[in-house]
Each structure stands twice: as C-alpha cells, then as structure tokens.
Short mmCIF file of C-alpha atoms (C1' of nucleotides) in Angstrom, two decimals:
data_model
loop_
_atom_site.label_atom_id
_atom_site.label_comp_id
_atom_site.label_asym_id
_atom_site.label_seq_id
_atom_site.Cartn_x
_atom_site.Cartn_y
_atom_site.Cartn_z
CA MET A 1 111.55 83.70 87.47
CA ALA A 2 110.09 79.96 87.24
CA ASP A 3 107.55 79.88 84.89
CA ILE A 4 104.27 79.80 86.53
CA ASN A 5 101.06 78.05 87.12
CA LEU A 6 98.64 80.63 86.50
CA ASP A 7 95.49 78.76 85.64
CA THR A 8 94.10 81.87 84.33
CA ALA A 9 96.22 82.13 81.12
CA GLY A 10 93.68 84.49 79.50
CA LYS A 11 92.93 86.59 82.49
CA PRO A 12 90.05 89.02 82.85
CA ALA A 13 86.77 86.94 82.42
CA THR A 14 88.16 84.03 84.13
CA ASP A 15 89.36 86.10 87.13
CA ARG A 16 86.16 88.08 87.46
CA LEU A 17 84.28 84.90 87.42
CA ALA A 18 86.32 83.25 90.02
CA ALA A 19 86.56 86.33 92.20
CA GLY A 20 82.97 87.12 91.69
CA HIS A 21 83.70 90.65 91.78
CA ASP A 22 82.67 93.41 89.42
CA ALA A 23 86.32 94.99 89.49
CA PRO A 24 87.08 96.37 85.92
CA ASP A 25 90.35 95.06 84.51
CA GLU A 26 91.88 98.34 83.68
CA ILE A 27 91.44 99.82 87.04
CA VAL A 28 92.49 96.55 88.81
CA ALA A 29 95.72 96.85 86.39
CA LEU A 30 96.27 100.45 87.86
CA ILE A 31 96.04 99.09 91.29
CA GLU A 32 98.70 96.60 90.66
CA LEU A 33 100.95 98.84 88.80
CA LEU A 34 100.71 101.18 91.61
CA PHE A 35 101.86 98.50 93.89
CA PHE A 36 104.74 97.17 91.66
CA ALA A 37 105.85 100.98 90.72
CA TYR A 38 105.81 101.63 94.44
CA ARG A 39 107.91 98.72 95.43
CA ASP A 40 110.64 99.29 92.94
CA PHE A 41 110.68 102.85 93.41
CA VAL A 42 111.48 102.58 97.05
CA SER A 43 114.00 99.54 96.65
CA ASP A 44 116.85 102.02 95.35
CA PRO A 45 116.99 104.13 98.45
CA ASP A 46 116.28 100.87 100.81
CA HIS A 47 119.68 99.59 99.45
CA ILE A 48 121.64 102.67 100.22
CA LEU A 49 120.07 102.90 103.65
CA ASP A 50 121.49 99.55 104.38
CA ASN A 51 124.58 100.72 104.65
CA TYR A 52 124.07 103.47 107.11
CA GLY A 53 122.11 101.20 109.41
CA PHE A 54 118.86 103.41 108.39
CA GLY A 55 115.41 102.42 107.23
CA ARG A 56 112.71 103.77 105.25
CA ALA A 57 111.49 105.76 108.14
CA HIS A 58 114.77 107.69 108.25
CA HIS A 59 114.48 108.06 104.62
CA ARG A 60 111.18 109.97 104.94
CA VAL A 61 112.64 112.26 107.60
CA ILE A 62 115.95 113.03 105.43
CA HIS A 63 113.80 113.68 102.58
CA PHE A 64 110.98 116.13 103.94
CA VAL A 65 113.60 117.75 106.20
CA GLY A 66 115.91 118.25 103.28
CA ARG A 67 113.30 119.84 101.11
CA ASN A 68 111.92 121.82 103.74
CA PRO A 69 114.58 122.95 105.97
CA GLY A 70 113.45 124.68 109.33
CA MET A 71 110.09 122.37 109.41
CA HIS A 72 109.18 121.72 112.80
CA VAL A 73 108.15 118.41 114.45
CA ALA A 74 104.45 118.81 114.45
CA GLU A 75 104.43 119.25 110.51
CA LEU A 76 106.63 116.31 110.23
CA LEU A 77 104.12 114.04 112.02
CA ASP A 78 101.21 115.51 109.76
CA ILE A 79 102.91 114.48 106.77
CA LEU A 80 104.18 111.10 107.77
CA ARG A 81 101.02 110.29 109.62
CA ILE A 82 103.02 108.40 112.45
CA THR A 83 102.83 108.95 116.06
CA LYS A 84 105.25 111.17 118.16
CA GLN A 85 106.77 108.06 119.72
CA SER A 86 107.83 106.68 116.04
CA LEU A 87 109.27 109.53 114.77
CA SER A 88 111.12 110.43 118.10
CA ARG A 89 113.08 107.14 117.71
CA VAL A 90 114.03 107.88 114.02
CA LEU A 91 114.74 111.51 114.83
CA ARG A 92 117.15 110.67 117.73
CA ASP A 93 119.13 108.20 115.53
CA LEU A 94 119.48 110.82 112.84
CA ILE A 95 120.58 113.51 115.29
CA ASP A 96 122.79 111.37 117.15
CA LYS A 97 124.58 110.10 114.20
CA GLY A 98 124.92 113.81 112.85
CA PHE A 99 122.70 113.71 109.84
CA VAL A 100 120.01 116.31 111.31
CA TYR A 101 119.94 119.06 113.87
CA GLN A 102 117.52 120.84 115.82
CA ARG A 103 117.42 124.91 116.46
CA GLU A 104 114.83 126.40 118.79
CA GLY A 105 112.21 128.25 116.90
CA SER A 106 112.77 132.11 116.99
CA ARG A 107 108.94 132.97 116.78
CA ASP A 108 108.02 130.21 119.16
CA ARG A 109 110.54 128.76 121.38
CA ARG A 110 108.93 125.70 121.98
CA GLN A 111 109.47 124.50 118.61
CA ARG A 112 112.47 122.54 117.51
CA LEU A 113 113.29 123.38 113.88
CA LEU A 114 114.71 120.71 111.97
CA TYR A 115 117.53 120.80 109.38
CA LEU A 116 120.18 118.54 107.68
CA THR A 117 123.68 118.79 108.56
CA PRO A 118 126.03 118.66 105.56
CA GLU A 119 126.28 114.78 106.07
CA GLY A 120 122.77 114.49 106.14
CA SER A 121 122.20 116.84 102.94
CA GLU A 122 125.01 114.64 101.17
CA LEU A 123 122.79 111.40 102.28
CA HIS A 124 119.66 113.13 100.99
CA GLY A 125 121.26 113.64 97.64
CA ARG A 126 122.44 109.91 97.46
CA LEU A 127 118.90 108.71 98.08
CA ILE A 128 117.08 111.13 95.65
CA THR A 129 119.66 110.43 92.71
CA PRO A 130 118.00 106.97 91.77
CA GLN A 131 114.78 107.98 92.38
CA ILE A 132 115.22 111.07 89.89
CA ALA A 133 116.95 108.78 87.45
CA ARG A 134 114.09 106.26 87.43
CA ILE A 135 111.63 108.90 86.95
CA ARG A 136 113.56 110.48 84.45
CA SER A 137 114.09 107.35 82.51
CA ALA A 138 110.32 106.38 82.83
CA LEU A 139 109.24 109.66 81.50
CA GLY A 140 112.01 109.88 79.09
CA ASP A 141 110.19 107.11 77.16
CA ILE A 142 107.01 109.22 77.27
CA ASP A 143 106.22 112.74 76.06
CA THR A 144 105.57 115.87 78.10
CA GLN A 145 102.16 115.52 78.27
CA THR A 146 102.18 112.09 79.63
CA SER A 147 104.48 113.53 82.51
CA GLU A 148 101.69 116.29 83.14
CA ALA A 149 99.07 113.65 83.10
CA PHE A 150 101.20 111.49 85.63
CA ARG A 151 101.35 114.32 88.05
CA GLU A 152 97.76 115.11 87.61
CA ALA A 153 96.51 111.49 88.21
CA LEU A 154 98.73 111.24 91.30
CA PHE A 155 97.49 114.18 92.84
CA ALA A 156 93.77 113.28 92.43
CA MET A 157 94.55 110.02 94.25
CA ILE A 158 95.33 112.20 97.57
CA ASP A 159 92.54 112.61 99.98
CA GLN A 160 90.48 115.52 99.08
CA ASP A 161 91.20 117.42 102.37
CA ASP A 162 94.86 116.87 102.24
CA ARG A 163 95.48 118.27 98.69
CA HIS A 164 96.06 121.65 99.38
CA HIS A 165 98.55 120.77 102.19
CA VAL A 166 100.39 118.67 99.60
CA LEU A 167 100.24 121.56 97.16
CA SER A 168 101.80 123.76 99.61
CA LEU A 169 104.66 121.51 100.18
CA ILE A 170 105.56 120.53 96.67
CA GLY A 171 105.29 124.02 95.58
CA ASP A 172 104.69 125.30 92.14
CA ALA A 173 105.82 122.36 90.36
CA GLY A 174 102.64 120.83 91.51
CA LYS A 175 100.45 123.01 89.84
CA PRO A 176 96.65 123.00 90.72
CA PRO A 177 94.77 121.06 88.08
CA ALA A 178 93.12 123.11 85.67
CA MET B 1 95.99 121.35 110.24
CA ALA B 2 98.07 123.91 111.99
CA ASP B 3 99.84 126.42 110.00
CA ILE B 4 103.40 125.57 109.41
CA ASN B 5 106.59 127.26 109.78
CA LEU B 6 108.15 126.74 106.61
CA ASP B 7 110.81 129.10 105.96
CA THR B 8 111.00 128.37 102.44
CA ALA B 9 107.68 130.30 101.67
CA GLY B 10 108.55 130.53 97.70
CA LYS B 11 110.09 126.93 97.72
CA PRO B 12 112.38 125.86 94.88
CA ALA B 13 115.19 127.91 94.62
CA THR B 14 115.66 128.17 98.35
CA ASP B 15 115.12 124.46 98.75
CA ARG B 16 117.77 123.61 96.33
CA LEU B 17 120.32 126.22 97.63
CA ALA B 18 119.57 124.99 101.08
CA ALA B 19 119.91 121.39 100.19
CA GLY B 20 122.61 122.10 97.57
CA HIS B 21 121.25 119.46 95.16
CA ASP B 22 120.50 119.72 91.48
CA ALA B 23 116.99 118.12 92.02
CA PRO B 24 114.71 119.42 89.22
CA ASP B 25 111.47 120.59 91.16
CA GLU B 26 108.98 118.94 88.76
CA ILE B 27 110.64 115.46 89.54
CA VAL B 28 110.93 115.81 93.10
CA ALA B 29 106.85 116.88 92.95
CA LEU B 30 106.64 113.47 91.48
CA ILE B 31 108.63 111.81 93.95
CA GLU B 32 106.49 113.30 97.00
CA LEU B 33 103.28 112.79 94.90
CA LEU B 34 104.05 109.12 94.56
CA PHE B 35 104.65 109.03 98.46
CA PHE B 36 101.24 110.85 99.32
CA ALA B 37 99.02 109.05 96.69
CA TYR B 38 100.27 105.59 97.85
CA ARG B 39 99.85 106.76 101.58
CA ASP B 40 96.30 107.54 100.95
CA PHE B 41 95.69 104.67 98.65
CA VAL B 42 96.59 101.95 101.10
CA SER B 43 94.89 103.71 103.93
CA ASP B 44 91.19 102.66 103.20
CA PRO B 45 92.21 99.02 103.04
CA ASP B 46 94.01 99.31 106.26
CA HIS B 47 91.15 100.60 108.03
CA ILE B 48 88.94 97.58 106.88
CA LEU B 49 91.74 94.99 107.79
CA ASP B 50 91.70 96.16 111.32
CA ASN B 51 88.30 94.77 111.86
CA TYR B 52 89.65 91.29 110.91
CA GLY B 53 92.94 91.79 113.03
CA PHE B 54 94.89 91.46 109.58
CA GLY B 55 97.30 93.67 108.27
CA ARG B 56 98.75 94.99 104.76
CA ALA B 57 100.65 91.76 104.41
CA HIS B 58 97.21 89.88 104.64
CA HIS B 59 95.91 92.48 102.13
CA ARG B 60 98.55 91.78 99.53
CA VAL B 61 98.22 87.93 99.53
CA ILE B 62 94.22 88.08 99.50
CA HIS B 63 94.54 90.49 96.48
CA PHE B 64 96.95 88.47 94.42
CA VAL B 65 95.35 85.06 95.00
CA GLY B 66 91.90 86.48 94.33
CA ARG B 67 93.16 87.87 91.06
CA ASN B 68 95.19 84.73 90.24
CA PRO B 69 93.29 81.59 91.75
CA GLY B 70 95.56 78.62 91.94
CA MET B 71 98.70 80.76 92.11
CA HIS B 72 101.18 78.70 94.00
CA VAL B 73 103.58 79.71 96.63
CA ALA B 74 106.81 80.73 94.90
CA GLU B 75 105.04 82.89 92.71
CA LEU B 76 103.44 84.95 95.55
CA LEU B 77 107.04 85.25 97.06
CA ASP B 78 108.34 86.63 94.05
CA ILE B 79 105.65 89.05 93.45
CA LEU B 80 105.62 90.20 97.17
CA ARG B 81 109.54 90.16 97.54
CA ILE B 82 109.61 88.98 100.92
CA THR B 83 110.89 85.74 102.41
CA LYS B 84 109.27 82.52 102.88
CA GLN B 85 108.96 82.72 106.61
CA SER B 86 107.20 86.21 106.32
CA LEU B 87 104.61 84.79 103.87
CA SER B 88 104.27 81.62 105.89
CA ARG B 89 102.90 83.38 108.81
CA VAL B 90 100.26 85.45 106.94
CA LEU B 91 99.32 82.47 104.86
CA ARG B 92 98.72 80.48 108.03
CA ASP B 93 96.47 83.38 109.60
CA LEU B 94 94.70 83.36 106.53
CA ILE B 95 94.06 79.69 106.03
CA ASP B 96 93.38 79.17 109.97
CA LYS B 97 90.77 81.86 109.68
CA GLY B 98 89.32 80.37 106.54
CA PHE B 99 89.98 82.96 103.97
CA VAL B 100 92.12 81.11 101.96
CA TYR B 101 92.73 77.17 101.15
CA GLN B 102 95.34 75.36 99.40
CA ARG B 103 95.15 72.56 96.92
CA GLU B 104 97.66 70.08 96.18
CA GLY B 105 99.18 70.81 92.45
CA SER B 106 98.06 67.97 89.98
CA ARG B 107 100.85 68.70 87.70
CA ASP B 108 103.32 69.06 90.56
CA ARG B 109 102.14 67.43 93.91
CA ARG B 110 104.68 69.35 95.41
CA GLN B 111 103.05 72.39 95.03
CA ARG B 112 100.23 74.12 97.03
CA LEU B 113 97.88 75.88 94.75
CA LEU B 114 96.09 78.95 96.50
CA TYR B 115 92.60 79.82 96.43
CA LEU B 116 90.10 82.11 98.35
CA THR B 117 87.44 80.81 100.27
CA PRO B 118 84.03 82.47 99.78
CA GLU B 119 84.77 84.43 102.83
CA GLY B 120 88.10 85.42 101.27
CA SER B 121 86.65 86.36 98.20
CA GLU B 122 84.09 88.83 100.02
CA LEU B 123 86.87 90.20 101.77
CA HIS B 124 88.76 90.79 98.86
CA GLY B 125 85.84 92.61 97.24
CA ARG B 126 85.46 94.75 100.45
CA LEU B 127 89.18 95.53 100.19
CA ILE B 128 89.37 96.38 96.58
CA THR B 129 86.07 98.42 96.44
CA PRO B 130 87.38 101.90 98.20
CA GLN B 131 90.50 101.39 95.94
CA ILE B 132 88.42 101.41 92.82
CA ALA B 133 86.69 104.09 93.91
CA ARG B 134 89.35 106.30 94.75
CA ILE B 135 90.88 105.51 91.24
CA ARG B 136 87.58 106.10 89.44
CA SER B 137 87.05 109.29 91.20
CA ALA B 138 90.94 110.24 90.62
CA LEU B 139 90.36 109.64 86.88
CA GLY B 140 86.97 110.80 86.61
CA ASP B 141 88.18 114.27 87.10
CA ILE B 142 90.32 113.61 84.03
CA ASP B 143 90.28 112.25 80.42
CA THR B 144 90.78 109.00 79.14
CA GLN B 145 94.11 109.90 77.52
CA THR B 146 95.41 110.86 81.15
CA SER B 147 94.16 107.55 82.25
CA GLU B 148 96.12 105.79 79.53
CA ALA B 149 99.22 107.96 80.36
CA PHE B 150 98.90 107.19 83.98
CA ARG B 151 99.11 103.50 83.40
CA GLU B 152 102.13 104.10 80.94
CA ALA B 153 103.71 106.07 83.50
CA LEU B 154 103.43 103.71 86.18
CA PHE B 155 104.43 100.63 84.24
CA ALA B 156 107.69 102.50 83.20
CA MET B 157 108.48 103.01 86.65
CA ILE B 158 108.85 99.31 87.31
CA ASP B 159 112.14 97.67 87.27
CA GLN B 160 113.10 96.70 83.56
CA ASP B 161 113.63 93.16 84.12
CA ASP B 162 110.24 92.68 85.81
CA ARG B 163 107.94 94.60 83.44
CA HIS B 164 107.16 91.14 81.47
CA HIS B 165 106.15 89.44 84.57
CA VAL B 166 104.00 92.35 85.80
CA LEU B 167 102.67 92.49 82.10
CA SER B 168 101.49 88.73 82.42
CA LEU B 169 99.85 89.39 85.89
CA ILE B 170 97.91 92.34 84.83
CA GLY B 171 96.75 90.77 81.65
CA ASP B 172 95.60 92.64 78.56
CA ALA B 173 94.33 95.59 80.44
CA GLY B 174 98.12 96.54 81.00
CA LYS B 175 98.76 96.82 77.00
CA PRO B 176 102.50 96.90 76.29
CA PRO B 177 103.34 100.28 75.65
CA ALA B 178 103.51 101.38 72.02
"C1'" DA C 1 99.60 136.89 137.54
"C1'" DA C 2 97.52 132.45 137.36
"C1'" DA C 3 95.49 128.83 134.61
"C1'" DT C 4 95.31 126.47 130.52
"C1'" DT C 5 96.87 124.89 126.19
"C1'" DT C 6 100.67 123.77 123.13
"C1'" DA C 7 105.01 121.63 121.41
"C1'" DT C 8 108.13 118.63 122.31
"C1'" DG C 9 110.17 114.61 124.47
"C1'" DT C 10 110.39 110.45 127.02
"C1'" DC C 11 109.33 105.84 129.37
"C1'" DA C 12 107.45 101.32 129.45
"C1'" DG C 13 105.40 97.99 126.86
"C1'" DC C 14 102.99 95.80 122.87
"C1'" DC C 15 102.27 94.35 118.00
"C1'" DA C 16 103.02 93.45 113.23
"C1'" DT C 17 106.18 92.60 109.85
"C1'" DA C 18 110.30 91.52 107.91
"C1'" DT C 19 114.79 89.31 108.26
"C1'" DT C 20 118.55 84.87 108.47
"C1'" DG C 21 120.00 80.34 108.69
"C1'" DA C 22 119.18 75.58 109.52
"C1'" DC C 23 116.52 71.86 108.97
"C1'" DA C 24 112.64 68.23 107.21
"C1'" DT C 25 109.72 66.33 104.11
"C1'" DA C 26 107.66 64.89 99.64
"C1'" DT C 27 108.11 64.92 95.04
"C1'" DT C 28 110.31 65.27 90.78
"C1'" DT C 29 114.29 65.37 87.67
"C1'" DT C 30 118.65 64.09 86.41
"C1'" DA D 1 120.11 56.19 93.27
"C1'" DA D 2 121.28 61.02 93.79
"C1'" DA D 3 120.22 65.62 93.34
"C1'" DA D 4 117.05 69.33 92.88
"C1'" DT D 5 112.84 71.66 93.91
"C1'" DA D 6 108.66 73.23 96.66
"C1'" DT D 7 107.01 73.65 100.57
"C1'" DG D 8 107.14 74.10 105.57
"C1'" DT D 9 108.81 74.91 110.14
"C1'" DC D 10 112.07 76.31 114.27
"C1'" DA D 11 114.47 79.84 116.74
"C1'" DA D 12 116.43 84.12 117.12
"C1'" DT D 13 116.50 89.16 115.74
"C1'" DA D 14 115.27 93.78 114.13
"C1'" DT D 15 112.46 97.58 112.50
"C1'" DG D 16 109.06 100.41 112.77
"C1'" DG D 17 104.68 101.18 113.99
"C1'" DC D 18 101.36 101.75 118.12
"C1'" DT D 19 99.08 103.38 123.30
"C1'" DG D 20 99.05 105.70 127.46
"C1'" DA D 21 101.27 108.04 131.00
"C1'" DC D 22 103.73 111.65 132.27
"C1'" DA D 23 107.13 115.69 132.41
"C1'" DT D 24 108.86 120.39 130.78
"C1'" DA D 25 108.94 124.89 128.97
"C1'" DA D 26 106.85 128.25 126.42
"C1'" DA D 27 102.86 130.83 124.58
"C1'" DT D 28 98.16 132.11 125.12
"C1'" DT D 29 93.90 132.95 127.55
"C1'" DT D 30 91.49 134.28 131.17
#
DNA sequence: AAATTTATGTCAGCCATATTGACATATTTT
DNA sequence: AAAATATGTCAATATGGCTGACATAAATTT
C-alpha cells in the first residue's frame, strides 16, 4: 500500500491541464469507480473458480444457464458476445466435468438446450453468494431509492438496441425506467 | 436477435425453483446489469484501440497514467492488480510506440515516473470521449440525485480496505459518502 | 422432393493477456 | 557494509479470445 508519488496532490485542475482534456472530473470519477467496482466484484467468484480449474468464462456460462434453464447456444453467444469457438471450449469443459448438460430441443431438434446439473447448480450458488453479499452490503449502507437509482443508471449504460433484450433477461426485477 | 427459447417466460419464481437458490431477483438483476453495463462500457474504447494494435491492458495504462502523470510503476501495479511481467509488456509497447515516456524519480532515483507523450494524451482523449458520452447520456435521462446515488453505490462495491486508496485517486469528485 | 438456410459442433492455428519463479541492477535504507 | 526496495527481464505456461474452413442434422423455402 506504499504511499504514492502522485505529483497531483490536489488533483482535478492539475490533471486536466496535464492531460489537456475537457474531461469533467465527476464523470471521470464514475468511469474509474466502475472499473474498481467491477474489478472487485468479479474477484470473489474468481477465487472460488480456481478450486475447480475454471475461469471467468465458465462462470458466465454457469450463471446465465443457471438463471435461464433451457437456454440454447445461440442465445448464450448473443449474451456473452463471444464466438462459437470460444464458447465451445468452455461448454465442453463444463459438460465433461458434469456441471452442465444438453437436451435436444423439442420444438426444434437442432437446438441444444442447456441446463445445470445438480453439481452445476450448487456451484452456481457458491459463485453468486459473495456477489449477492457484496451488493447487499453496498446497498445496505444506502437507502432504497439509491438502490433503485443504481439499477436505472446501470441500465442506461447498456447499448440502446440491446436494452429490451436485457430487460427480457432480467425479468420484472429490472422494471423499465419511468 | 432471433427470438429466444427461454422456457421461463414468467421468470423469477420458475428460475429460483429451477436453480434451487435463494437469490433475490432484484439483486440478481443488479449483478446482470453490472455485467451488461461493463460489457458495453468497454466496447467503445476496444474498437478504437484496434486501430492502434492495442488492447484493454494498454487502455488501462493510458488512462491511469493520463490521469495521474508522474505515477510510478508500483502504484500502477497496485491499481491494475496484475503482475510486473504483465505490465512490463504493455508498458514496453506503449513506450516503444511513443505514447508513454519514463523519467527517473528525483526523490528516489530507482523509480520510473510515467507520463503520456502528446500522442499518448491525444489517444487518452479519444478513448475517454465515448465513455464520457455514454455516462452523460445515461445520466442525462436521469436526475442529479440519481447520478450521486450511482457514485455512492459503485463506491460501496469496492473492497473496504481499498476504498481510501480509490478515494485518493479519484479526488474530490468522489466525495466520501456521508 | 430438392434446395437452401439454420443451429450446432469441430479442426487447426493465431494472438493478447495473464501467470510464476528466477535472477540482475541500481539505489536507498538500516 | 548489509539489507531492502524499485524496476526490469528471461523462460515457460495457461486462459480465453479470435478467424476461417468445414461437417452434420434438421427446419424452412421454393
């Protein structure tokens, strides 16, 4: 934690001059807070995943399949914004190790519907627990309105044309902003 | 955008049963919103970086050095939470291509103080512009209180023992929560 | 019925980013 | 003078992303 040699003790003005940008400090603060919040937010699951020989990619699959049982591969690709090949490797790991299984779609037998096995479900629970705790504790310090505002702000950060999709994923808990 | 085969049309109850967890939907919604917000938030800079042959790692260095000119290597390592070796490669790229330069510390001549060159500063500006725009537009739809709440909530997500550090980095724009 | 499109999977190879552990150098601190 | 610190570098390794090509089965279109 060594004390640092930031020659911009007072910050704002100095930085803006040095950088030569017209970046409003309150906004830049939000940019950095998002970075730090996300960094720490994923660190808890990361440690757990180590014990299984899995990585973040596996976590994402476990999470979305866990929350949307019967989801098919194309939908997962769309959510994760990765290629078929990238997903394929991760999915194979999860299936081989017995955390995810596939079933043929009944409506469309080309589709492979994805489900968590009991082991997968248990891991899902383990991974989400610290994240829930972190958010609870973060919002616990704050009032309900803040929590609502947090949801709205995060939602508004998402690409316009993907918001309806996200809404359909997160369900009623993410009510459309008034 | 193919319409999806989520067999949990109504969501909440079904999912919780299927997954077997006691995950409150409002909190899970926040978890997912954070994922989607971050995914889209970094996508703008990512596209720009492609044109320079740089990646996210380079962006992070450009950003923090740009905001904290004269920062030294150890501090950067602490912020990014990566190893010396990982930083080393990225830093070498940036120095070789003329976006960052180093100066010997005057107080401690072992230190290498980091600065952006004019080119680095220009790239910094290019990278941060869409991020500022995204946040402005996200908060534009919303009121000032919401913006404040957003800042508070993000801050509270950060690891307890790192908050003072983050505070010192983001300056007054991230006022300590009342 | 035949042709086309779609959903998925897989192969081979590549690149970016991260890791560890060992070691070297210069400088500061004890 | 010895120890600790700040940085840099080497070699080896792992993960997770990418592209492009190709294969199969099933659904859809003509």
